[in-house]
Amino acid sequence: MPEFVDITYGGGGAKTREIIENLIAKKAKKLNFWNGIGLESMDDGSAVPVNDGYLVFTSDSYTIKPIFFPGGDIGKLAISGTINDLAVMGAKPLAVMDNIIVEEGFSLKDLEKILDSIETLANENDVALIGGDFKVVERNGVDKIIIGMMGIGFAEKIVLDSGLSPGDKIIVSGPIGTHEIALLAYREGFSTENAIESDAKPLWNMISKALKVGGITAMKDPTRGGIAGALNEMAKKSRVNVVIYEEKLPFLDEVKGLAELLGIDLLEAANEGIVVMGVKEEKAYEVLEVLRRTSEGKSAEIIGEVVEGTGMVILETTIGGKRIVEEPIGSPTPRVC
Amino acid sequence: MPEFVDITYGGGGAKTREIIENLIAKKAKKLNFWNGIGLESMDDGSAVPVNDGYLVFTSDSYTIKPIFFPGGDIGKLAISGTINDLAVMGAKPLAVMDNIIVEEGFSLKDLEKILDSIETLANENDVALIGGDFKVVERNGVDKIIIGMMGIGFAEKIVLDSGLSPGDKIIVSGPIGTHEIALLAYREGFSTENAIESDAKPLWNMISKALKVGGITAMKDPTRGGIAGALNEMAKKSRVNVVIYEEKLPFLDEVKGLAELLGIDLLEAANEGIVVMGVKEEKAYEVLEVLRRTSEGKSAEIIGEVVEGTGMVILETTIGGKRIVEEPIGSPTPRVC
């Protein structure tokens, strides 16, 4: 490892995992408790068996730039990200705690807007705000505001990243890359007729309906590292290959155009309002229909399938070629989520 | 409320509570779940009934300056603070998750030292590291490093802030103000023969022994806002008055001297390795003896007692006077914890 941290280590890809495995989890003797699921599984959350099910825990920090953007703000991002990390473990979100750090001189009106985003979505999703903390640092101690949020949910059955089997279909619930491109376009000052809005939103409502159908074998929230990162993790942990079809990938046309302009691979771009899942073949079309009947999942598509293999993701291109979709090493664009 | 956040809002006193009550918790419809204890109790942690006891949750962010200081570093502070927030709720710490944000260019050697502090103390306290995240921001996005940490513990019986009754004795487990004065003296470049070391340390080992004696009616981790803040909260929530005796307050002589030089009231100074508790009179001396037999509690003292009243803290001074110890409004010294 090098002497200093560079920006790619925070990208959520291979280099972030390198830091977590080689440094953060290196000396810890226990990675779970009560025979639950912990850091060893490197999933979206952790869990312990309780009351004929599992309490699921997740925690993350949000340091986005800018803090207000088309389609949302850092508060909406934090509560959506927390709810979605729980939801993709199969857990109904129950409660969150938020730790807020602001820079001296931060506008109380802005703080109120951000908190309003958090509380409105918490209320809509029947999520309790059970604790929190507030700190102020001197100017330049943080860039405006950082939100740390932990979430607690309850799952009757846990959905892991590692459950894919050959034959499963891969479903994505909406257009890919929207959040990252919306944010970068706004940052760079690209103007389109209508600004592209981030897809940030909580997905428990949609996911809970899909879970009721059954057959979901693995699920992931493709934030940093995007679909490429999520599918690589699922394929590697499940010891299978995933084949995806370029022509099936849903995206917004203006997002595709801007991604090309910005040189961003949409497969690696961060999402905040879609889920990628493996579903048993016999349930896949029913799950797809249920997803499409929700407002969050109306653009859902079956984008690929699981085959035997050793953990690779293969893209079949529109023109009939094949290429390996590598796990992103580290994103060069920090602070998108 | 004013238009902009000033530094005093982060002090952990009345102004922090104003932000939490008027803004953070204003619109949230639910403040707890499963008939547990949540934000409405404004305690050191939250809890839900599970398995004939309570799972207890806590979360906080650490943005200290400097990140290495006599007696510890930001990692030791984060794990100690998390363990202690659980311990003062009566909970054995079981697990933590950490979210780390560093500035681009942060030294990996420093990161390793900080993580080593976290993992060594987690291992010593049989605490699992069940999850975490790592992000990198551009220079000046954060000042070096911020650690968010959530903790999970299990309590057979919850100890709240609000359990004081007239007749209870007030015990403090060690010298007061040491952490804040150690940090400020180091920041200001005051040199004493031996640098004053922060008292940062996990206290579950000590607290668990005191809990076995029984009779503990309320307990608090007097970090930001110090003993003055902790006792005011306990007195107000319990609807009693607390009388403390100046001559009984334990402190290190060099800390007292520097506090005078720096103009800091030791009662308001942050601590990271002591606990303040109310104990039924008939158990108070036994608890005191048990505390004194531990390395963490060898300077424990009965510093006062609970009388009927309306939520005030009264100091009886060494020369026989009385003064009201107000709840600190907001600390002017940020980033000590």
PDB file of N, CA and C in Angstrom, chain A residues 2-5 10 23-24 26-32 38-39 46 55 57 59-61 65 99 105-106 108 112 116 119 123 126 128-130 133-136 138 141-143 146 150 152 224 335, chain B residues 2-5 10 23-24 26-32 38-39 46 57 59-61 65 99 105-106 108 112 116 119 123 126 128-130 133-136 138 141-143 146 150 152 224 335:
ATOM      1  N   PRO A   2       0.384   2.344  -0.545  1.00  0.00           N
ATOM      2  CA  PRO A   2       1.180   3.567  -0.618  1.00  0.00           C
ATOM      3  C   PRO A   2       1.251   4.257   0.750  1.00  0.00           C
ATOM      4  N   GLU A   3       1.909   5.399   0.780  1.00  0.00           N
ATOM      5  CA  GLU A   3       2.099   6.087   2.053  1.00  0.00           C
ATOM      6  C   GLU A   3       0.895   6.965   2.416  1.00  0.00           C
ATOM      7  N   PHE A   4       0.234   7.491   1.393  1.00  0.00           N
ATOM      8  CA  PHE A   4      -0.869   8.423   1.630  1.00  0.00           C
ATOM      9  C   PHE A   4      -2.142   7.950   0.923  1.00  0.00           C
ATOM     10  N   VAL A   5      -3.276   8.347   1.479  1.00  0.00           N
ATOM     11  CA  VAL A   5      -4.561   7.996   0.886  1.00  0.00           C
ATOM     12  C   VAL A   5      -4.806   8.878  -0.331  1.00  0.00           C
ATOM     13  N   GLY A  10     -11.576   5.967  -1.804  1.00  0.00           N
ATOM     14  CA  GLY A  10     -12.925   6.167  -1.297  1.00  0.00           C
ATOM     15  C   GLY A  10     -14.002   5.837  -2.298  1.00  0.00           C
ATOM     16  N   LEU A  23      -6.908  -2.998   6.628  1.00  0.00           N
ATOM     17  CA  LEU A  23      -6.599  -2.035   7.673  1.00  0.00           C
ATOM     18  C   LEU A  23      -7.713  -2.003   8.707  1.00  0.00           C
ATOM     19  N   ILE A  24      -8.947  -1.764   8.230  1.00  0.00           N
ATOM     20  CA  ILE A  24     -10.039  -1.535   9.180  1.00  0.00           C
ATOM     21  C   ILE A  24     -10.406  -2.819   9.905  1.00  0.00           C
ATOM     22  N   LYS A  26      -8.472  -5.556  10.068  1.00  0.00           N
ATOM     23  CA  LYS A  26      -7.299  -6.427  10.141  1.00  0.00           C
ATOM     24  C   LYS A  26      -7.127  -7.084  11.501  1.00  0.00           C
ATOM     25  N   LYS A  27      -7.168  -6.268  12.549  1.00  0.00           N
ATOM     26  CA  LYS A  27      -6.842  -6.804  13.868  1.00  0.00           C
ATOM     27  C   LYS A  27      -8.054  -7.153  14.708  1.00  0.00           C
ATOM     28  N   ALA A  28      -9.248  -6.772  14.221  1.00  0.00           N
ATOM     29  CA  ALA A  28     -10.447  -7.028  15.019  1.00  0.00           C
ATOM     30  C   ALA A  28     -10.651  -8.526  15.173  1.00  0.00           C
ATOM     31  N   LYS A  29     -10.851  -8.990  16.415  1.00  0.00           N
ATOM     32  CA  LYS A  29     -10.995 -10.426  16.659  1.00  0.00           C
ATOM     33  C   LYS A  29     -12.401 -10.909  16.372  1.00  0.00           C
ATOM     34  N   LYS A  30     -13.390 -10.036  16.610  1.00  0.00           N
ATOM     35  CA  LYS A  30     -14.781 -10.437  16.377  1.00  0.00           C
ATOM     36  C   LYS A  30     -15.380  -9.540  15.306  1.00  0.00           C
ATOM     37  N   LEU A  31     -16.034 -10.146  14.323  1.00  0.00           N
ATOM     38  CA  LEU A  31     -16.646  -9.365  13.247  1.00  0.00           C
ATOM     39  C   LEU A  31     -18.171  -9.489  13.260  1.00  0.00           C
ATOM     40  N   ASN A  32     -18.721 -10.229  14.230  1.00  0.00           N
ATOM     41  CA  ASN A  32     -20.179 -10.313  14.367  1.00  0.00           C
ATOM     42  C   ASN A  32     -20.479 -10.682  15.817  1.00  0.00           C
ATOM     43  N   GLY A  38     -21.943 -10.153  10.090  1.00  0.00           N
ATOM     44  CA  GLY A  38     -21.161  -8.954  10.394  1.00  0.00           C
ATOM     45  C   GLY A  38     -20.258  -8.543   9.257  1.00  0.00           C
ATOM     46  N   LEU A  39     -19.134  -7.963   9.645  1.00  0.00           N
ATOM     47  CA  LEU A  39     -18.232  -7.396   8.645  1.00  0.00           C
ATOM     48  C   LEU A  39     -17.652  -8.459   7.712  1.00  0.00           C
ATOM     49  N   SER A  46     -25.457  -5.290   8.643  1.00  0.00           N
ATOM     50  CA  SER A  46     -25.154  -6.397   9.542  1.00  0.00           C
ATOM     51  C   SER A  46     -26.459  -6.826  10.201  1.00  0.00           C
ATOM     52  N   LEU A  55     -32.715  -8.421  13.469  1.00  0.00           N
ATOM     53  CA  LEU A  55     -32.528  -6.974  13.475  1.00  0.00           C
ATOM     54  C   LEU A  55     -31.336  -6.706  12.563  1.00  0.00           C
ATOM     55  N   PHE A  57     -28.649  -3.822  10.909  1.00  0.00           N
ATOM     56  CA  PHE A  57     -28.028  -2.535  11.212  1.00  0.00           C
ATOM     57  C   PHE A  57     -27.216  -2.055  10.021  1.00  0.00           C
ATOM     58  N   SER A  59     -24.820   1.627   8.716  1.00  0.00           N
ATOM     59  CA  SER A  59     -24.416   2.995   9.037  1.00  0.00           C
ATOM     60  C   SER A  59     -23.526   3.526   7.932  1.00  0.00           C
ATOM     61  N   ASP A  60     -23.642   4.816   7.679  1.00  0.00           N
ATOM     62  CA  ASP A  60     -22.879   5.426   6.601  1.00  0.00           C
ATOM     63  C   ASP A  60     -22.725   6.921   6.886  1.00  0.00           C
ATOM     64  N   SER A  61     -21.774   7.532   6.190  1.00  0.00           N
ATOM     65  CA  SER A  61     -21.595   8.986   6.305  1.00  0.00           C
ATOM     66  C   SER A  61     -21.824   9.618   4.944  1.00  0.00           C
ATOM     67  N   LYS A  65     -21.255  16.927  -2.499  1.00  0.00           N
ATOM     68  CA  LYS A  65     -21.020  18.279  -2.995  1.00  0.00           C
ATOM     69  C   LYS A  65     -21.676  18.434  -4.360  1.00  0.00           C
ATOM     70  N   ASN A  99     -26.156  11.858  13.046  1.00  0.00           N
ATOM     71  CA  ASN A  99     -25.112  12.697  13.633  1.00  0.00           C
ATOM     72  C   ASN A  99     -24.763  13.753  12.623  1.00  0.00           C
ATOM     73  N   GLY A 105     -21.184  29.062  10.991  1.00  0.00           N
ATOM     74  CA  GLY A 105     -21.727  29.963   9.988  1.00  0.00           C
ATOM     75  C   GLY A 105     -22.702  29.301   9.022  1.00  0.00           C
ATOM     76  N   PHE A 106     -22.932  27.998   9.204  1.00  0.00           N
ATOM     77  CA  PHE A 106     -23.877  27.297   8.331  1.00  0.00           C
ATOM     78  C   PHE A 106     -25.270  27.899   8.535  1.00  0.00           C
ATOM     79  N   LEU A 108     -29.015  28.307   9.203  1.00  0.00           N
ATOM     80  CA  LEU A 108     -30.028  27.530   9.918  1.00  0.00           C
ATOM     81  C   LEU A 108     -31.211  27.203   9.017  1.00  0.00           C
ATOM     82  N   GLU A 112     -32.550  23.546   8.340  1.00  0.00           N
ATOM     83  CA  GLU A 112     -33.958  23.200   8.493  1.00  0.00           C
ATOM     84  C   GLU A 112     -34.480  22.461   7.255  1.00  0.00           C
ATOM     85  N   ASP A 116     -35.785  18.738   7.268  1.00  0.00           N
ATOM     86  CA  ASP A 116     -37.134  18.516   6.775  1.00  0.00           C
ATOM     87  C   ASP A 116     -37.153  17.348   5.773  1.00  0.00           C
ATOM     88  N   GLU A 119     -36.859  14.160   7.874  1.00  0.00           N
ATOM     89  CA  GLU A 119     -38.031  13.833   8.683  1.00  0.00           C
ATOM     90  C   GLU A 119     -39.250  13.509   7.831  1.00  0.00           C
ATOM     91  N   ASN A 123     -40.996   9.983   8.189  1.00  0.00           N
ATOM     92  CA  ASN A 123     -42.425   9.859   8.502  1.00  0.00           C
ATOM     93  C   ASN A 123     -43.163   9.051   7.438  1.00  0.00           C
ATOM     94  N   ASP A 126     -42.583   5.466   7.921  1.00  0.00           N
ATOM     95  CA  ASP A 126     -42.860   4.951   9.259  1.00  0.00           C
ATOM     96  C   ASP A 126     -41.563   4.607  10.013  1.00  0.00           C
ATOM     97  N   ALA A 128     -38.726   5.661  12.760  1.00  0.00           N
ATOM     98  CA  ALA A 128     -38.555   6.502  13.948  1.00  0.00           C
ATOM     99  C   ALA A 128     -37.166   7.150  13.962  1.00  0.00           C
ATOM    100  N   LEU A 129     -37.117   8.368  14.461  1.00  0.00           N
ATOM    101  CA  LEU A 129     -35.831   9.049  14.672  1.00  0.00           C
ATOM    102  C   LEU A 129     -35.505   8.881  16.150  1.00  0.00           C
ATOM    103  N   ILE A 130     -34.655   7.883  16.466  1.00  0.00           N
ATOM    104  CA  ILE A 130     -34.499   7.507  17.882  1.00  0.00           C
ATOM    105  C   ILE A 130     -33.316   8.175  18.569  1.00  0.00           C
ATOM    106  N   ASP A 133     -27.136  13.531  17.142  1.00  0.00           N
ATOM    107  CA  ASP A 133     -26.193  14.421  17.795  1.00  0.00           C
ATOM    108  C   ASP A 133     -25.907  15.565  16.840  1.00  0.00           C
ATOM    109  N   PHE A 134     -25.458  16.666  17.388  1.00  0.00           N
ATOM    110  CA  PHE A 134     -25.207  17.853  16.580  1.00  0.00           C
ATOM    111  C   PHE A 134     -23.903  18.480  17.048  1.00  0.00           C
ATOM    112  N   LYS A 135     -22.990  18.681  16.109  1.00  0.00           N
ATOM    113  CA  LYS A 135     -21.718  19.313  16.447  1.00  0.00           C
ATOM    114  C   LYS A 135     -21.439  20.458  15.483  1.00  0.00           C
ATOM    115  N   VAL A 136     -20.710  21.435  15.957  1.00  0.00           N
ATOM    116  CA  VAL A 136     -20.305  22.562  15.122  1.00  0.00           C
ATOM    117  C   VAL A 136     -18.785  22.637  15.153  1.00  0.00           C
ATOM    118  N   GLU A 138     -15.178  24.715  13.508  1.00  0.00           N
ATOM    119  CA  GLU A 138     -14.766  26.004  12.960  1.00  0.00           C
ATOM    120  C   GLU A 138     -14.783  25.951  11.434  1.00  0.00           C
ATOM    121  N   GLY A 141     -13.348  23.180   9.001  1.00  0.00           N
ATOM    122  CA  GLY A 141     -13.248  21.908   9.727  1.00  0.00           C
ATOM    123  C   GLY A 141     -13.992  20.819   8.955  1.00  0.00           C
ATOM    124  N   VAL A 142     -15.112  21.183   8.361  1.00  0.00           N
ATOM    125  CA  VAL A 142     -15.768  20.359   7.339  1.00  0.00           C
ATOM    126  C   VAL A 142     -16.224  21.293   6.228  1.00  0.00           C
ATOM    127  N   ASP A 143     -16.468  20.736   5.045  1.00  0.00           N
ATOM    128  CA  ASP A 143     -17.028  21.543   3.963  1.00  0.00           C
ATOM    129  C   ASP A 143     -18.550  21.550   4.146  1.00  0.00           C
ATOM    130  N   ILE A 146     -21.661  17.444   7.206  1.00  0.00           N
ATOM    131  CA  ILE A 146     -21.531  15.999   7.036  1.00  0.00           C
ATOM    132  C   ILE A 146     -22.624  15.349   7.873  1.00  0.00           C
ATOM    133  N   MET A 150     -27.187   6.072  11.063  1.00  0.00           N
ATOM    134  CA  MET A 150     -27.299   4.633  11.252  1.00  0.00           C
ATOM    135  C   MET A 150     -28.762   4.248  11.136  1.00  0.00           C
ATOM    136  N   ILE A 152     -31.761   0.975  11.628  1.00  0.00           N
ATOM    137  CA  ILE A 152     -32.114  -0.313  12.216  1.00  0.00           C
ATOM    138  C   ILE A 152     -33.383  -0.806  11.516  1.00  0.00           C
ATOM    139  N   ARG A 224     -21.983   3.836  -4.762  1.00  0.00           N
ATOM    140  CA  ARG A 224     -20.620   3.968  -5.294  1.00  0.00           C
ATOM    141  C   ARG A 224     -20.200   2.684  -6.004  1.00  0.00           C
ATOM    142  N   ARG A 335     -17.349  12.373  -3.551  1.00  0.00           N
ATOM    143  CA  ARG A 335     -18.424  13.169  -2.970  1.00  0.00           C
ATOM    144  C   ARG A 335     -19.674  13.239  -3.825  1.00  0.00           C
TER     145      ARG A 335
ATOM    146  N   PRO B   2     -31.228  32.357  15.572  1.00  0.00           N
ATOM    147  CA  PRO B   2     -30.512  33.240  14.648  1.00  0.00           C
ATOM    148  C   PRO B   2     -30.504  32.657  13.231  1.00  0.00           C
ATOM    149  N   GLU B   3     -29.829  33.367  12.337  1.00  0.00           N
ATOM    150  CA  GLU B   3     -29.826  32.942  10.941  1.00  0.00           C
ATOM    151  C   GLU B   3     -28.742  31.892  10.657  1.00  0.00           C
ATOM    152  N   PHE B   4     -27.642  31.993  11.393  1.00  0.00           N
ATOM    153  CA  PHE B   4     -26.505  31.110  11.135  1.00  0.00           C
ATOM    154  C   PHE B   4     -26.095  30.368  12.406  1.00  0.00           C
ATOM    155  N   VAL B   5     -25.508  29.209  12.212  1.00  0.00           N
ATOM    156  CA  VAL B   5     -25.039  28.410  13.342  1.00  0.00           C
ATOM    157  C   VAL B   5     -23.736  29.009  13.860  1.00  0.00           C
ATOM    158  N   GLY B  10     -22.769  23.776  19.160  1.00  0.00           N
ATOM    159  CA  GLY B  10     -22.238  22.415  19.190  1.00  0.00           C
ATOM    160  C   GLY B  10     -21.677  22.011  20.534  1.00  0.00           C
ATOM    161  N   LEU B  23     -35.355  21.597  15.941  1.00  0.00           N
ATOM    162  CA  LEU B  23     -35.098  21.423  14.524  1.00  0.00           C
ATOM    163  C   LEU B  23     -35.003  19.936  14.184  1.00  0.00           C
ATOM    164  N   ILE B  24     -34.108  19.229  14.867  1.00  0.00           N
ATOM    165  CA  ILE B  24     -33.840  17.845  14.474  1.00  0.00           C
ATOM    166  C   ILE B  24     -35.031  16.941  14.771  1.00  0.00           C
ATOM    167  N   LYS B  26     -38.146  18.024  15.373  1.00  0.00           N
ATOM    168  CA  LYS B  26     -39.376  18.821  15.338  1.00  0.00           C
ATOM    169  C   LYS B  26     -40.519  18.120  14.615  1.00  0.00           C
ATOM    170  N   LYS B  27     -40.236  17.642  13.419  1.00  0.00           N
ATOM    171  CA  LYS B  27     -41.319  17.102  12.603  1.00  0.00           C
ATOM    172  C   LYS B  27     -41.419  15.590  12.644  1.00  0.00           C
ATOM    173  N   ALA B  28     -40.448  14.935  13.241  1.00  0.00           N
ATOM    174  CA  ALA B  28     -40.475  13.469  13.259  1.00  0.00           C
ATOM    175  C   ALA B  28     -41.687  12.989  14.043  1.00  0.00           C
ATOM    176  N   LYS B  29     -42.450  12.076  13.445  1.00  0.00           N
ATOM    177  CA  LYS B  29     -43.670  11.598  14.101  1.00  0.00           C
ATOM    178  C   LYS B  29     -43.378  10.517  15.124  1.00  0.00           C
ATOM    179  N   LYS B  30     -42.341   9.721  14.841  1.00  0.00           N
ATOM    180  CA  LYS B  30     -42.006   8.636  15.768  1.00  0.00           C
ATOM    181  C   LYS B  30     -40.606   8.871  16.317  1.00  0.00           C
ATOM    182  N   LEU B  31     -40.459   8.771  17.630  1.00  0.00           N
ATOM    183  CA  LEU B  31     -39.144   8.980  18.246  1.00  0.00           C
ATOM    184  C   LEU B  31     -38.628   7.694  18.897  1.00  0.00           C
ATOM    185  N   ASN B  32     -39.386   6.600  18.778  1.00  0.00           N
ATOM    186  CA  ASN B  32     -38.904   5.312  19.293  1.00  0.00           C
ATOM    187  C   ASN B  32     -39.646   4.209  18.541  1.00  0.00           C
ATOM    188  N   GLY B  38     -36.383   6.192  23.048  1.00  0.00           N
ATOM    189  CA  GLY B  38     -35.841   6.870  21.878  1.00  0.00           C
ATOM    190  C   GLY B  38     -35.449   8.296  22.144  1.00  0.00           C
ATOM    191  N   LEU B  39     -35.557   9.108  21.122  1.00  0.00           N
ATOM    192  CA  LEU B  39     -35.084  10.487  21.206  1.00  0.00           C
ATOM    193  C   LEU B  39     -35.840  11.298  22.244  1.00  0.00           C
ATOM    194  N   SER B  46     -30.362   4.859  22.857  1.00  0.00           N
ATOM    195  CA  SER B  46     -31.745   4.446  22.676  1.00  0.00           C
ATOM    196  C   SER B  46     -31.814   2.947  22.925  1.00  0.00           C
ATOM    197  N   PHE B  57     -28.703   1.231  21.619  1.00  0.00           N
ATOM    198  CA  PHE B  57     -28.020   1.793  20.446  1.00  0.00           C
ATOM    199  C   PHE B  57     -27.492   3.180  20.757  1.00  0.00           C
ATOM    200  N   SER B  59     -24.944   6.441  18.798  1.00  0.00           N
ATOM    201  CA  SER B  59     -24.110   6.821  17.662  1.00  0.00           C
ATOM    202  C   SER B  59     -23.611   8.237  17.852  1.00  0.00           C
ATOM    203  N   ASP B  60     -22.403   8.481  17.382  1.00  0.00           N
ATOM    204  CA  ASP B  60     -21.796   9.805  17.556  1.00  0.00           C
ATOM    205  C   ASP B  60     -20.734  10.007  16.482  1.00  0.00           C
ATOM    206  N   SER B  61     -20.356  11.256  16.283  1.00  0.00           N
ATOM    207  CA  SER B  61     -19.280  11.577  15.353  1.00  0.00           C
ATOM    208  C   SER B  61     -18.137  12.219  16.128  1.00  0.00           C
ATOM    209  N   LYS B  65      -9.464  17.891  17.489  1.00  0.00           N
ATOM    210  CA  LYS B  65      -8.262  18.577  17.024  1.00  0.00           C
ATOM    211  C   LYS B  65      -7.344  18.796  18.200  1.00  0.00           C
ATOM    212  N   ASN B  99     -17.641   4.625  10.538  1.00  0.00           N
ATOM    213  CA  ASN B  99     -17.601   5.296   9.240  1.00  0.00           C
ATOM    214  C   ASN B  99     -16.481   6.299   9.291  1.00  0.00           C
ATOM    215  N   GLY B 105      -4.709  12.563   0.804  1.00  0.00           N
ATOM    216  CA  GLY B 105      -3.348  12.803   1.271  1.00  0.00           C
ATOM    217  C   GLY B 105      -3.122  12.417   2.722  1.00  0.00           C
ATOM    218  N   PHE B 106      -4.155  11.930   3.380  1.00  0.00           N
ATOM    219  CA  PHE B 106      -4.010  11.510   4.779  1.00  0.00           C
ATOM    220  C   PHE B 106      -3.020  10.351   4.848  1.00  0.00           C
ATOM    221  N   LEU B 108      -1.397   6.966   5.565  1.00  0.00           N
ATOM    222  CA  LEU B 108      -1.889   5.621   5.854  1.00  0.00           C
ATOM    223  C   LEU B 108      -1.318   5.082   7.163  1.00  0.00           C
ATOM    224  N   GLU B 112      -3.524   3.768  10.167  1.00  0.00           N
ATOM    225  CA  GLU B 112      -3.291   2.468  10.785  1.00  0.00           C
ATOM    226  C   GLU B 112      -3.206   2.592  12.318  1.00  0.00           C
ATOM    227  N   ASP B 116      -5.731   0.911  14.826  1.00  0.00           N
ATOM    228  CA  ASP B 116      -5.170   0.030  15.836  1.00  0.00           C
ATOM    229  C   ASP B 116      -5.730   0.366  17.218  1.00  0.00           C
ATOM    230  N   GLU B 119      -9.286  -1.046  17.267  1.00  0.00           N
ATOM    231  CA  GLU B 119      -9.385  -2.501  17.300  1.00  0.00           C
ATOM    232  C   GLU B 119      -8.822  -3.099  18.587  1.00  0.00           C
ATOM    233  N   ASN B 123     -11.150  -5.276  20.903  1.00  0.00           N
ATOM    234  CA  ASN B 123     -10.783  -6.643  21.296  1.00  0.00           C
ATOM    235  C   ASN B 123     -10.737  -6.797  22.816  1.00  0.00           C
ATOM    236  N   ASP B 126     -14.115  -7.148  24.184  1.00  0.00           N
ATOM    237  CA  ASP B 126     -14.939  -8.190  23.571  1.00  0.00           C
ATOM    238  C   ASP B 126     -16.051  -7.591  22.697  1.00  0.00           C
ATOM    239  N   ALA B 128     -17.424  -6.569  18.965  1.00  0.00           N
ATOM    240  CA  ALA B 128     -17.265  -6.940  17.552  1.00  0.00           C
ATOM    241  C   ALA B 128     -17.305  -5.703  16.663  1.00  0.00           C
ATOM    242  N   LEU B 129     -16.512  -5.741  15.606  1.00  0.00           N
ATOM    243  CA  LEU B 129     -16.567  -4.687  14.581  1.00  0.00           C
ATOM    244  C   LEU B 129     -17.416  -5.242  13.446  1.00  0.00           C
ATOM    245  N   ILE B 130     -18.706  -4.875  13.428  1.00  0.00           N
ATOM    246  CA  ILE B 130     -19.631  -5.569  12.522  1.00  0.00           C
ATOM    247  C   ILE B 130     -19.835  -4.869  11.182  1.00  0.00           C
ATOM    248  N   ASP B 133     -17.428   1.853   6.943  1.00  0.00           N
ATOM    249  CA  ASP B 133     -17.332   2.409   5.616  1.00  0.00           C
ATOM    250  C   ASP B 133     -16.142   3.352   5.606  1.00  0.00           C
ATOM    251  N   PHE B 134     -15.634   3.602   4.412  1.00  0.00           N
ATOM    252  CA  PHE B 134     -14.447   4.440   4.288  1.00  0.00           C
ATOM    253  C   PHE B 134     -14.640   5.361   3.099  1.00  0.00           C
ATOM    254  N   LYS B 135     -14.511   6.646   3.320  1.00  0.00           N
ATOM    255  CA  LYS B 135     -14.638   7.620   2.238  1.00  0.00           C
ATOM    256  C   LYS B 135     -13.444   8.552   2.236  1.00  0.00           C
ATOM    257  N   VAL B 136     -13.121   9.056   1.047  1.00  0.00           N
ATOM    258  CA  VAL B 136     -12.029  10.018   0.914  1.00  0.00           C
ATOM    259  C   VAL B 136     -12.607  11.267   0.268  1.00  0.00           C
ATOM    260  N   GLU B 138     -11.745  15.457  -1.049  1.00  0.00           N
ATOM    261  CA  GLU B 138     -10.633  16.297  -1.488  1.00  0.00           C
ATOM    262  C   GLU B 138     -10.095  17.102  -0.300  1.00  0.00           C
ATOM    263  N   GLY B 141     -12.021  19.175   2.441  1.00  0.00           N
ATOM    264  CA  GLY B 141     -13.395  18.662   2.563  1.00  0.00           C
ATOM    265  C   GLY B 141     -13.688  18.294   4.010  1.00  0.00           C
ATOM    266  N   VAL B 142     -12.693  17.756   4.682  1.00  0.00           N
ATOM    267  CA  VAL B 142     -12.719  17.635   6.151  1.00  0.00           C
ATOM    268  C   VAL B 142     -11.328  18.006   6.657  1.00  0.00           C
ATOM    269  N   ASP B 143     -11.236  18.375   7.922  1.00  0.00           N
ATOM    270  CA  ASP B 143      -9.928  18.633   8.511  1.00  0.00           C
ATOM    271  C   ASP B 143      -9.351  17.283   8.948  1.00  0.00           C
ATOM    272  N   ILE B 146     -12.616  12.385  10.127  1.00  0.00           N
ATOM    273  CA  ILE B 146     -13.801  12.355  10.983  1.00  0.00           C
ATOM    274  C   ILE B 146     -14.206  10.895  11.131  1.00  0.00           C
ATOM    275  N   MET B 150     -21.215   3.917  15.543  1.00  0.00           N
ATOM    276  CA  MET B 150     -22.427   3.503  16.231  1.00  0.00           C
ATOM    277  C   MET B 150     -22.103   2.292  17.077  1.00  0.00           C
ATOM    278  N   ILE B 152     -23.747  -0.956  19.669  1.00  0.00           N
ATOM    279  CA  ILE B 152     -24.882  -1.775  20.075  1.00  0.00           C
ATOM    280  C   ILE B 152     -24.488  -2.519  21.347  1.00  0.00           C
ATOM    281  N   ARG B 224     -19.094  16.442  26.561  1.00  0.00           N
ATOM    282  CA  ARG B 224     -19.335  17.875  26.345  1.00  0.00           C
ATOM    283  C   ARG B 224     -20.295  18.402  27.409  1.00  0.00           C
ATOM    284  N   ARG B 335     -14.421  20.980  19.261  1.00  0.00           N
ATOM    285  CA  ARG B 335     -13.545  19.903  18.811  1.00  0.00           C
ATOM    286  C   ARG B 335     -12.629  19.352  19.894  1.00  0.00           C
TER     287      ARG B 335
END
